[in-house]
CSV table of C-alpha atoms and ligand atoms in Angstrom, one decimal:
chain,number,residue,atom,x,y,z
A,1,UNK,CA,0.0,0.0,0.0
A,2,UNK,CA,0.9,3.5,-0.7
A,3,UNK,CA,-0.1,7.1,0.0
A,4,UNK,CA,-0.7,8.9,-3.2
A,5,UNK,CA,-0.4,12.6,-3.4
A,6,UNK,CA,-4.1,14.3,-3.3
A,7,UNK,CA,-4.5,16.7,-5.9
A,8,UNK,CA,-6.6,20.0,-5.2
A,9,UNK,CA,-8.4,22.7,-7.0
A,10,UNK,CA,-7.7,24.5,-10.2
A,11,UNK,CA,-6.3,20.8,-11.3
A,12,UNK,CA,-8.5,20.3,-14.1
A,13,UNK,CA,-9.0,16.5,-13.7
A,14,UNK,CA,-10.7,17.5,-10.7
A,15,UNK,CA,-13.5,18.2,-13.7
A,16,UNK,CA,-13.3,14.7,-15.5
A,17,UNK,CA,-16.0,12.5,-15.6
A,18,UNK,CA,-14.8,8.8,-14.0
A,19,UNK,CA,-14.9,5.8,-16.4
A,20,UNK,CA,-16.8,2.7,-15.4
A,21,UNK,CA,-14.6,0.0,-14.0
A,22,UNK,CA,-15.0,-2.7,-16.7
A,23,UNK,CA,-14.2,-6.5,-16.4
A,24,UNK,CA,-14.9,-6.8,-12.9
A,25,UNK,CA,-13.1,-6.1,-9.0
A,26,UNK,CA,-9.3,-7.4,-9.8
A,27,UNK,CA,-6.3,-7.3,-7.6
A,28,UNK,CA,-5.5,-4.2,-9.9
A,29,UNK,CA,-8.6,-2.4,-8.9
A,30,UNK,CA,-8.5,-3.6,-4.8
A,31,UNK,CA,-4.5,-1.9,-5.0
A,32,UNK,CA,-5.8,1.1,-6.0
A,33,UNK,CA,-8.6,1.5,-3.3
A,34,UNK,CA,-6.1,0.3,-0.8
A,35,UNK,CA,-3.6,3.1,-1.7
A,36,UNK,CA,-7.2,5.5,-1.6
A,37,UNK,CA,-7.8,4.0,1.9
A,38,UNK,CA,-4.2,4.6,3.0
A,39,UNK,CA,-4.2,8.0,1.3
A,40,UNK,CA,-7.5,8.4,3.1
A,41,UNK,CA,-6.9,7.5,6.5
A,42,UNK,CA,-3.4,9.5,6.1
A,43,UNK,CA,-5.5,13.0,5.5
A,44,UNK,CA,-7.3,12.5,7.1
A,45,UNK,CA,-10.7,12.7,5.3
A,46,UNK,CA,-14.2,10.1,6.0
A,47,UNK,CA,-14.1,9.9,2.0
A,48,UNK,CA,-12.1,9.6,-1.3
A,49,UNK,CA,-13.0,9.3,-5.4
A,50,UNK,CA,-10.5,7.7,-7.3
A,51,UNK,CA,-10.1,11.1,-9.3
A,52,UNK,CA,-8.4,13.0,-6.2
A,53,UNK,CA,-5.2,11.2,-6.7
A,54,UNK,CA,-5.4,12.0,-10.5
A,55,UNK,CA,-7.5,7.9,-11.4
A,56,UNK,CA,-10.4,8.8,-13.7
A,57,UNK,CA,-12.4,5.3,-12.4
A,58,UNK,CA,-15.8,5.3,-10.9
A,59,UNK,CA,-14.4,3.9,-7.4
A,60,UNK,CA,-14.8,5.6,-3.9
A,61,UNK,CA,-13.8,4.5,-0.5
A,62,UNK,CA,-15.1,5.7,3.0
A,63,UNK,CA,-14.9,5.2,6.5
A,64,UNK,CA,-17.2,7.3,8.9
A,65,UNK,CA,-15.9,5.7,11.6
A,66,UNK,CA,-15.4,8.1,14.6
A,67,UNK,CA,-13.6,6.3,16.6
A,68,UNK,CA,-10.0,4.0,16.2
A,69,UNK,CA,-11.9,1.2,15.3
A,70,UNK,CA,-11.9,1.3,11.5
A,71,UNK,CA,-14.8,0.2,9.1
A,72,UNK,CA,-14.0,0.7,5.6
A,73,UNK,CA,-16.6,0.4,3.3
A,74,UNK,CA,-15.5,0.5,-1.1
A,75,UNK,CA,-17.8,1.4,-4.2
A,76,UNK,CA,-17.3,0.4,-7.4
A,77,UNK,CA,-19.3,1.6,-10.2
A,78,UNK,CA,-22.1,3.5,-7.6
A,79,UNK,CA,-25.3,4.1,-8.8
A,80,UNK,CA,-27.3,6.3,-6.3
A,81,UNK,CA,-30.9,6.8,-6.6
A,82,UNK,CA,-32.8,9.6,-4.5
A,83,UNK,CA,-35.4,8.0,-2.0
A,84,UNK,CA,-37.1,11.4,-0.6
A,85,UNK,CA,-37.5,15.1,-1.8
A,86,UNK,CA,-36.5,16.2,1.9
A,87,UNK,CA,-33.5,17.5,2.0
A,88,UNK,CA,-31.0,18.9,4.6
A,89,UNK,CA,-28.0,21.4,4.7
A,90,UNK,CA,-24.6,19.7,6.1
A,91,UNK,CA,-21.3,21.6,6.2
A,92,UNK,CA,-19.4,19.6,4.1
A,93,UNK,CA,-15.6,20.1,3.2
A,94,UNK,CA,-13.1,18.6,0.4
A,95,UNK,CA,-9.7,17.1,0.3
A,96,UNK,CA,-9.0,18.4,-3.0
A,97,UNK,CA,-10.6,22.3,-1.5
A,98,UNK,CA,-8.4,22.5,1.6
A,99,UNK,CA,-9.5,24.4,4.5
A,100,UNK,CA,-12.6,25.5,2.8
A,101,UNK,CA,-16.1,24.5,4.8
A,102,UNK,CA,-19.8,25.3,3.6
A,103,UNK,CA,-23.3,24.0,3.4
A,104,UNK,CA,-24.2,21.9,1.0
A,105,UNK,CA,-28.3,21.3,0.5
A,106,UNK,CA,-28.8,17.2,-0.4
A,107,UNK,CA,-31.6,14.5,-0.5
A,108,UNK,CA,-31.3,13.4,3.0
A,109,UNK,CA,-31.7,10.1,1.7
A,110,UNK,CA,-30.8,7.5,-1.0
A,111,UNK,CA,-30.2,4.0,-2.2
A,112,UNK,CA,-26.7,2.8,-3.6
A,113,UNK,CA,-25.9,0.1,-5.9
A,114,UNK,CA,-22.7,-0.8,-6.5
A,115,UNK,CA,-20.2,-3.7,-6.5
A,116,UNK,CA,-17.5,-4.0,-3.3
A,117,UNK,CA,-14.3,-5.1,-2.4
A,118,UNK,CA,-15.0,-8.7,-3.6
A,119,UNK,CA,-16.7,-7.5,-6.3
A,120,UNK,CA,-20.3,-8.7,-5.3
A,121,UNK,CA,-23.1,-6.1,-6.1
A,122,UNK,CA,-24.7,-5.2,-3.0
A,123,UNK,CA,-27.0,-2.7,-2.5
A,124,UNK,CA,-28.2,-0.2,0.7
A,125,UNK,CA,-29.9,2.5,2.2
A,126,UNK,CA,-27.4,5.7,2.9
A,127,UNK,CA,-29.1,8.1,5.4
A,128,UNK,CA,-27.4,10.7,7.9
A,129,UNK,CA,-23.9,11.1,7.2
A,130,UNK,CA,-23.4,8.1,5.0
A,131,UNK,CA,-26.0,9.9,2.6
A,132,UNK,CA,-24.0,13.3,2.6
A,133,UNK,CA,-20.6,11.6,1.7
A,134,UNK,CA,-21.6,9.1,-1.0
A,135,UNK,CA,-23.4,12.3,-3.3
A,136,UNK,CA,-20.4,14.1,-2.2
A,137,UNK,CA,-18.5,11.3,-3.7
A,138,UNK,CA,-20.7,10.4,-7.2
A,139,UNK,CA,-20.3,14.2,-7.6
A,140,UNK,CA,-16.2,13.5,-7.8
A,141,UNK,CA,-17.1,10.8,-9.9
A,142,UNK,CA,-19.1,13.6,-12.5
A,143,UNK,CA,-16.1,16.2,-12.0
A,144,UNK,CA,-18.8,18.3,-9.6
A,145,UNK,CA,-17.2,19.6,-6.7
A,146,UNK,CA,-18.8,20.8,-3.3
A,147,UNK,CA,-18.2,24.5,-3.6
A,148,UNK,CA,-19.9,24.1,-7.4
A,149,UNK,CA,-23.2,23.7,-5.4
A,150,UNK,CA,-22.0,27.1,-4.3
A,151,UNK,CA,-22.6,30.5,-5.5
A,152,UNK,CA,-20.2,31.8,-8.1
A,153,UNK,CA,-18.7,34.2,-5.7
A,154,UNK,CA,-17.9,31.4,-3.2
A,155,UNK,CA,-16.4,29.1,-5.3
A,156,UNK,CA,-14.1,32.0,-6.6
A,157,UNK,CA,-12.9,32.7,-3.3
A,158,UNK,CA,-12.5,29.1,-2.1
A,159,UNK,CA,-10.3,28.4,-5.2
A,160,UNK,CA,-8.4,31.6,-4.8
A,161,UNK,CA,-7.5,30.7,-1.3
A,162,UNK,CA,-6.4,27.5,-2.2
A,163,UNK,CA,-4.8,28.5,-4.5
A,164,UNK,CA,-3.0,31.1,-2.4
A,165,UNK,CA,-2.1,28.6,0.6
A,166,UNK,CA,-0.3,26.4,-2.1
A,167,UNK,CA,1.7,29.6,-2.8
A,168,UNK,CA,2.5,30.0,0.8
A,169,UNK,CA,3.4,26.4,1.2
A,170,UNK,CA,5.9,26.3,-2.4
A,171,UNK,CA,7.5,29.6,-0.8
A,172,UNK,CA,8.3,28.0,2.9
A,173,UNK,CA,9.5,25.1,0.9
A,174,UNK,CA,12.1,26.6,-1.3
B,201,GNR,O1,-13.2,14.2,4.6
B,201,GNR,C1,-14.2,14.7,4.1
B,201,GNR,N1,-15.2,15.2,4.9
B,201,GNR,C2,-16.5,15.5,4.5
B,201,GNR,C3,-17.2,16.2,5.3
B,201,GNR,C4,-18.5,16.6,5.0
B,201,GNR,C5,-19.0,16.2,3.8
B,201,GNR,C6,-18.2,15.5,2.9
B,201,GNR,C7,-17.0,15.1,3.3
B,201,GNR,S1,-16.0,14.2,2.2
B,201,GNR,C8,-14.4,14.7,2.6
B,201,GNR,C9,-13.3,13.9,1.9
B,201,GNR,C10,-13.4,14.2,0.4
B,201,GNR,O2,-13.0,15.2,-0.1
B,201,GNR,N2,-14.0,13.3,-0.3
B,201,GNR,O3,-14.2,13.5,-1.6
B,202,NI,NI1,-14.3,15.6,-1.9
């Protein structure tokens, strides 16, 4: 397993939209989401789409475990389908949109179909939390990013701050 590097706003892969894993869950495919989980867990972040460290697949990994006990849970090819109009604000933040936080209005519940680690297709219900983070992650998979449910104004100054941190960081560096 390896931590890959995260990559963050203006990257324009950020923007792709994630390619179907065909021909199945191989031991290709469970590397990768063990390097996401590692990357992950290293963040630290509850979430990760294969398209933060730069892998245009339609694969995510999560674990909203709160405590040290771990509970990893992988998607492959996720289909999410909406079960209620209710919806609810959540202050959500990004990997890839460091140190930027905001609401973010979402179906407060839905079903998801998808194959896992083993590469059986399973299907459940996500509610509370777990419903927040998987649409935050299909977004990733559609190159839609948290702060693009925000207005245009917001979004500028999430990216510029980013953008300036990185700045910052490259200066301290050199
Ligand atoms: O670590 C993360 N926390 C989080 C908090 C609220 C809503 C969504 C998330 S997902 C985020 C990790 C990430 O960027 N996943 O794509
Ligand atoms: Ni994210």
């Amino acid at each position: 397993m390896a931590i890959r590097e995260i990559i963050t706003v203006p990257d324009a892969r950020l923007k792709q939209v994630s390619k179907p894993v065909e021909g199945g869950v191989t031991d290709e495919i469970r590397a990768l989401m063990d390097d996401m989980l590692e990357t992950m867990y290293d963040a630290p972040g509850i979430g990760l789409a294969a398209i933060q460290v730069g892998v245009p697949l339609r694969v995510i990994v999560m674990d909203l475990q709160e405590n040290e006990e771990k509970n990893p849970r992988f998607f492959v090819n996720p289909e999410i389908l909406p079960l209620t109009e209710d919806t609810a604000p959540y202050e959500e933040g990004c990997l890839s949109v460091p140190d930027v936080f905001d609401e973010v209005e979402r179906p407060t519940e839905c079903r998801v179909r998808c194959l896992d680690y083993d590469g059986n297709e399973v299907e459940e219900v996500a509610k509370d939390l777990f419903a927040v983070c998987i649409q935050h992650e299909m977004d990733h998979l559609e190159g839609t990013l948290f702060i693009d449910h925000l207005s245009r104004l917001k979004r500028q100054r999430a990216v510029d701050k980013v953008k300036k941190a990185k700045r910052l960081k490259e200066k301290n560096a050199a």
